[in-house]
Amino acid sequence: MDDDLRLKLKELSTSMQTRADELALPGGNTDISALMSGIAVTLEALLVMAEDSRTPRSGPSVEPVTSLS
């Protein structure tokens, strides 16, 4: 994932969570707040998945399993 895209997703996630917190206050729209909070969490998950696929994982290499014939 491009670094600019990663930064933009982080900014969007933060701003959506901030707005969701504002809407959760008394007199706000709690349904929209819940949706915005869920979207913010989803954006964070995308960032985590992108980071996991970007860096090689440590640990032993696994050889492919071959059938015993």
CSV table of N, CA, C and O in Angstrom, one decimal:
chain,number,residue,atom,x,y,z
A,1,MET,N,0.8,-1.2,0.0
A,1,MET,CA,0.0,0.0,0.0
A,1,MET,C,0.9,1.2,0.0
A,1,MET,O,1.9,1.3,0.7
A,2,ASP,N,0.5,2.2,-0.8
A,2,ASP,CA,1.3,3.4,-0.9
A,2,ASP,C,1.3,4.2,0.4
A,2,ASP,O,0.3,4.2,1.1
A,3,ASP,N,2.4,4.9,0.7
A,3,ASP,CA,2.5,5.6,2.0
A,3,ASP,C,1.5,6.7,2.0
A,3,ASP,O,0.9,7.0,3.1
A,4,ASP,N,1.2,7.4,0.9
A,4,ASP,CA,0.2,8.5,0.9
A,4,ASP,C,-1.2,8.0,1.2
A,4,ASP,O,-1.9,8.6,1.9
A,5,LEU,N,-1.5,6.8,0.6
A,5,LEU,CA,-2.8,6.2,0.9
A,5,LEU,C,-2.9,5.8,2.3
A,5,LEU,O,-3.9,6.0,3.0
A,6,ARG,N,-1.9,5.2,2.9
A,6,ARG,CA,-1.8,4.8,4.3
A,6,ARG,C,-2.1,6.0,5.2
A,6,ARG,O,-2.9,5.9,6.1
A,7,LEU,N,-1.4,7.1,4.9
A,7,LEU,CA,-1.6,8.3,5.7
A,7,LEU,C,-3.1,8.8,5.6
A,7,LEU,O,-3.7,9.2,6.6
A,8,LYS,N,-3.6,8.8,4.4
A,8,LYS,CA,-5.0,9.3,4.2
A,8,LYS,C,-6.0,8.4,4.9
A,8,LYS,O,-6.9,8.9,5.5
A,9,LEU,N,-5.8,7.1,4.9
A,9,LEU,CA,-6.7,6.2,5.6
A,9,LEU,C,-6.6,6.5,7.1
A,9,LEU,O,-7.7,6.4,7.8
A,10,LYS,N,-5.4,6.7,7.6
A,10,LYS,CA,-5.3,7.0,9.0
A,10,LYS,C,-6.0,8.3,9.4
A,10,LYS,O,-6.7,8.4,10.4
A,11,GLU,N,-5.8,9.3,8.6
A,11,GLU,CA,-6.5,10.6,8.8
A,11,GLU,C,-8.0,10.4,8.8
A,11,GLU,O,-8.7,11.0,9.6
A,12,LEU,N,-8.5,9.7,7.8
A,12,LEU,CA,-10.0,9.5,7.7
A,12,LEU,C,-10.5,8.7,8.9
A,12,LEU,O,-11.6,9.0,9.4
A,13,SER,N,-9.8,7.7,9.3
A,13,SER,CA,-10.2,6.9,10.5
A,13,SER,C,-10.3,7.8,11.7
A,13,SER,O,-11.3,7.7,12.4
A,14,THR,N,-9.3,8.6,11.9
A,14,THR,CA,-9.2,9.5,13.1
A,14,THR,C,-10.4,10.5,13.1
A,14,THR,O,-11.1,10.7,14.1
A,15,SER,N,-10.6,11.1,11.9
A,15,SER,CA,-11.6,12.1,11.8
A,15,SER,C,-13.0,11.5,12.0
A,15,SER,O,-13.9,12.1,12.6
A,16,MET,N,-13.2,10.3,11.4
A,16,MET,CA,-14.5,9.6,11.5
A,16,MET,C,-14.8,9.2,13.0
A,16,MET,O,-15.9,9.3,13.5
A,17,GLN,N,-13.8,8.8,13.7
A,17,GLN,CA,-13.9,8.4,15.1
A,17,GLN,C,-14.2,9.6,15.9
A,17,GLN,O,-15.1,9.5,16.8
A,18,THR,N,-13.6,10.7,15.6
A,18,THR,CA,-13.8,11.9,16.4
A,18,THR,C,-15.3,12.4,16.2
A,18,THR,O,-16.0,12.7,17.1
A,19,ARG,N,-15.7,12.4,14.9
A,19,ARG,CA,-17.1,12.8,14.6
A,19,ARG,C,-18.1,11.8,15.3
A,19,ARG,O,-19.1,12.2,15.7
A,20,ALA,N,-17.8,10.5,15.2
A,20,ALA,CA,-18.7,9.5,15.9
A,20,ALA,C,-18.8,9.8,17.4
A,20,ALA,O,-19.9,9.7,17.9
A,21,ASP,N,-17.7,10.2,18.0
A,21,ASP,CA,-17.7,10.5,19.4
A,21,ASP,C,-18.6,11.7,19.7
A,21,ASP,O,-19.4,11.8,20.7
A,22,GLU,N,-18.5,12.7,18.8
A,22,GLU,CA,-19.4,13.9,18.9
A,22,GLU,C,-20.8,13.6,18.8
A,22,GLU,O,-21.7,14.1,19.5
A,23,LEU,N,-21.2,12.7,17.8
A,23,LEU,CA,-22.6,12.4,17.6
A,23,LEU,C,-23.1,11.5,18.7
A,23,LEU,O,-24.3,11.4,18.8
A,24,ALA,N,-22.3,10.8,19.4
A,24,ALA,CA,-22.7,9.9,20.5
A,24,ALA,C,-23.2,10.7,21.7
A,24,ALA,O,-23.8,10.2,22.6
A,25,LEU,N,-22.9,12.0,21.8
A,25,LEU,CA,-23.3,12.8,22.9
A,25,LEU,C,-24.8,13.0,22.9
A,25,LEU,O,-25.4,12.8,21.9
A,26,PRO,N,-25.3,13.3,24.1
A,26,PRO,CA,-26.8,13.5,24.1
A,26,PRO,C,-27.3,14.5,23.1
A,26,PRO,O,-26.6,15.6,22.9
A,27,GLY,N,-28.3,14.2,22.4
A,27,GLY,CA,-28.9,15.0,21.3
A,27,GLY,C,-28.3,14.7,20.0
A,27,GLY,O,-28.7,15.3,19.0
A,28,GLY,N,-27.3,13.8,19.9
A,28,GLY,CA,-26.7,13.5,18.7
A,28,GLY,C,-27.4,12.3,18.0
A,28,GLY,O,-28.3,11.7,18.6
A,29,ASN,N,-27.0,11.9,16.9
A,29,ASN,CA,-27.6,10.8,16.2
A,29,ASN,C,-26.7,9.5,16.5
A,29,ASN,O,-25.7,9.3,15.8
A,30,THR,N,-27.2,8.7,17.4
A,30,THR,CA,-26.4,7.5,17.8
A,30,THR,C,-26.3,6.5,16.7
A,30,THR,O,-25.3,5.8,16.7
A,31,ASP,N,-27.3,6.4,15.8
A,31,ASP,CA,-27.2,5.4,14.8
A,31,ASP,C,-26.0,5.8,13.8
A,31,ASP,O,-25.2,4.9,13.4
A,32,ILE,N,-26.0,7.0,13.4
A,32,ILE,CA,-24.9,7.5,12.5
A,32,ILE,C,-23.6,7.4,13.3
A,32,ILE,O,-22.5,7.0,12.7
A,33,SER,N,-23.5,7.6,14.6
A,33,SER,CA,-22.3,7.5,15.3
A,33,SER,C,-21.8,6.1,15.3
A,33,SER,O,-20.6,5.9,15.1
A,34,ALA,N,-22.7,5.1,15.5
A,34,ALA,CA,-22.3,3.7,15.5
A,34,ALA,C,-21.7,3.3,14.1
A,34,ALA,O,-20.7,2.6,14.0
A,35,LEU,N,-22.4,3.8,13.0
A,35,LEU,CA,-21.9,3.5,11.7
A,35,LEU,C,-20.5,4.1,11.4
A,35,LEU,O,-19.6,3.5,10.9
A,36,MET,N,-20.4,5.4,11.8
A,36,MET,CA,-19.1,6.0,11.6
A,36,MET,C,-18.0,5.4,12.4
A,36,MET,O,-16.8,5.2,11.9
A,37,SER,N,-18.3,5.0,13.6
A,37,SER,CA,-17.3,4.3,14.4
A,37,SER,C,-16.9,2.9,13.8
A,37,SER,O,-15.7,2.6,13.8
A,38,GLY,N,-17.9,2.2,13.3
A,38,GLY,CA,-17.6,1.0,12.6
A,38,GLY,C,-16.7,1.2,11.3
A,38,GLY,O,-15.8,0.4,11.1
A,39,ILE,N,-17.0,2.2,10.6
A,39,ILE,CA,-16.2,2.5,9.4
A,39,ILE,C,-14.7,2.9,9.8
A,39,ILE,O,-13.8,2.4,9.2
A,40,ALA,N,-14.6,3.6,10.9
A,40,ALA,CA,-13.3,4.0,11.4
A,40,ALA,C,-12.5,2.7,11.8
A,40,ALA,O,-11.3,2.6,11.5
A,41,VAL,N,-13.1,1.8,12.5
A,41,VAL,CA,-12.5,0.5,12.9
A,41,VAL,C,-12.1,-0.3,11.6
A,41,VAL,O,-11.0,-0.9,11.5
A,42,THR,N,-13.0,-0.3,10.6
A,42,THR,CA,-12.7,-1.0,9.4
A,42,THR,C,-11.5,-0.4,8.7
A,42,THR,O,-10.6,-1.2,8.2
A,43,LEU,N,-11.3,0.9,8.6
A,43,LEU,CA,-10.2,1.5,8.0
A,43,LEU,C,-8.9,1.2,8.8
A,43,LEU,O,-7.9,0.9,8.2
A,44,GLU,N,-9.0,1.1,10.1
A,44,GLU,CA,-7.8,0.7,10.9
A,44,GLU,C,-7.5,-0.8,10.6
A,44,GLU,O,-6.3,-1.1,10.5
A,45,ALA,N,-8.5,-1.6,10.4
A,45,ALA,CA,-8.2,-3.0,10.1
A,45,ALA,C,-7.5,-3.1,8.7
A,45,ALA,O,-6.6,-3.9,8.5
A,46,LEU,N,-7.9,-2.3,7.8
A,46,LEU,CA,-7.2,-2.3,6.5
A,46,LEU,C,-5.8,-1.9,6.6
A,46,LEU,O,-4.9,-2.5,5.9
A,47,LEU,N,-5.5,-0.9,7.4
A,47,LEU,CA,-4.1,-0.5,7.7
A,47,LEU,C,-3.3,-1.7,8.3
A,47,LEU,O,-2.1,-1.9,7.9
A,48,VAL,N,-3.9,-2.4,9.2
A,48,VAL,CA,-3.2,-3.5,9.9
A,48,VAL,C,-2.9,-4.6,8.8
A,48,VAL,O,-1.8,-5.2,8.8
A,49,MET,N,-3.9,-4.9,8.0
A,49,MET,CA,-3.8,-6.0,7.0
A,49,MET,C,-2.7,-5.6,6.0
A,49,MET,O,-1.9,-6.4,5.5
A,50,ALA,N,-2.7,-4.3,5.6
A,50,ALA,CA,-1.7,-3.8,4.6
A,50,ALA,C,-0.3,-3.9,5.2
A,50,ALA,O,0.7,-4.3,4.5
A,51,GLU,N,-0.2,-3.6,6.5
A,51,GLU,CA,1.1,-3.7,7.2
A,51,GLU,C,1.6,-5.2,7.3
A,51,GLU,O,2.8,-5.5,7.1
A,52,ASP,N,0.7,-6.1,7.6
A,52,ASP,CA,1.0,-7.5,7.7
A,52,ASP,C,1.5,-8.0,6.4
A,52,ASP,O,2.4,-8.8,6.3
A,53,SER,N,0.9,-7.6,5.3
A,53,SER,CA,1.3,-8.1,4.0
A,53,SER,C,2.5,-7.4,3.4
A,53,SER,O,3.2,-8.0,2.5
A,54,ARG,N,2.8,-6.3,4.0
A,54,ARG,CA,4.0,-5.5,3.5
A,54,ARG,C,5.3,-6.1,4.1
A,54,ARG,O,6.3,-6.2,3.4
A,55,THR,N,5.4,-6.5,5.3
A,55,THR,CA,6.6,-6.9,5.9
A,55,THR,C,6.6,-8.5,6.0
A,55,THR,O,5.6,-9.1,6.3
A,56,PRO,N,7.7,-9.1,5.7
A,56,PRO,CA,7.8,-10.5,5.8
A,56,PRO,C,7.6,-11.0,7.3
A,56,PRO,O,8.1,-10.3,8.2
A,57,ARG,N,6.9,-12.0,7.4
A,57,ARG,CA,6.7,-12.6,8.8
A,57,ARG,C,7.9,-13.4,9.2
A,57,ARG,O,8.5,-14.1,8.4
A,58,SER,N,8.2,-13.3,10.4
A,58,SER,CA,9.3,-14.1,10.9
A,58,SER,C,8.9,-15.5,11.3
A,58,SER,O,7.7,-15.8,11.4
A,59,GLY,N,9.8,-16.4,11.3
A,59,GLY,CA,9.5,-17.8,11.7
A,59,GLY,C,10.1,-18.7,10.6
A,59,GLY,O,10.6,-18.3,9.6
A,60,PRO,N,10.0,-20.0,10.9
A,60,PRO,CA,10.6,-20.9,9.9
A,60,PRO,C,9.7,-21.0,8.6
A,60,PRO,O,8.5,-20.8,8.6
A,61,SER,N,10.4,-21.3,7.6
A,61,SER,CA,9.7,-21.5,6.3
A,61,SER,C,9.0,-22.8,6.3
A,61,SER,O,9.5,-23.8,6.9
A,62,VAL,N,7.9,-22.9,5.7
A,62,VAL,CA,7.2,-24.1,5.6
A,62,VAL,C,7.3,-24.7,4.2
A,62,VAL,O,7.0,-24.0,3.2
A,63,GLU,N,7.8,-25.9,4.1
A,63,GLU,CA,7.9,-26.6,2.8
A,63,GLU,C,6.5,-27.0,2.4
A,63,GLU,O,5.7,-27.4,3.2
A,64,PRO,N,6.2,-27.0,1.1
A,64,PRO,CA,4.9,-27.4,0.6
A,64,PRO,C,4.7,-28.9,0.9
A,64,PRO,O,5.7,-29.7,0.8
A,65,VAL,N,3.5,-29.3,1.2
A,65,VAL,CA,3.2,-30.7,1.5
A,65,VAL,C,3.0,-31.5,0.2
A,65,VAL,O,2.3,-31.0,-0.7
A,66,THR,N,3.7,-32.6,0.0
A,66,THR,CA,3.6,-33.4,-1.2
A,66,THR,C,2.8,-34.7,-0.8
A,66,THR,O,2.9,-35.2,0.3
A,67,SER,N,2.1,-35.2,-1.7
A,67,SER,CA,1.3,-36.4,-1.4
A,67,SER,C,2.2,-37.6,-1.4
A,67,SER,O,3.3,-37.6,-2.0
A,68,LEU,N,1.9,-38.5,-0.6
A,68,LEU,CA,2.7,-39.8,-0.4
A,68,LEU,C,2.1,-40.8,-1.4
A,68,LEU,O,1.1,-41.4,-1.1
A,69,SER,N,2.8,-41.0,-2.5
A,69,SER,CA,2.3,-42.0,-3.5
A,69,SER,C,3.4,-43.0,-3.8
A,69,SER,O,4.6,-42.7,-3.8
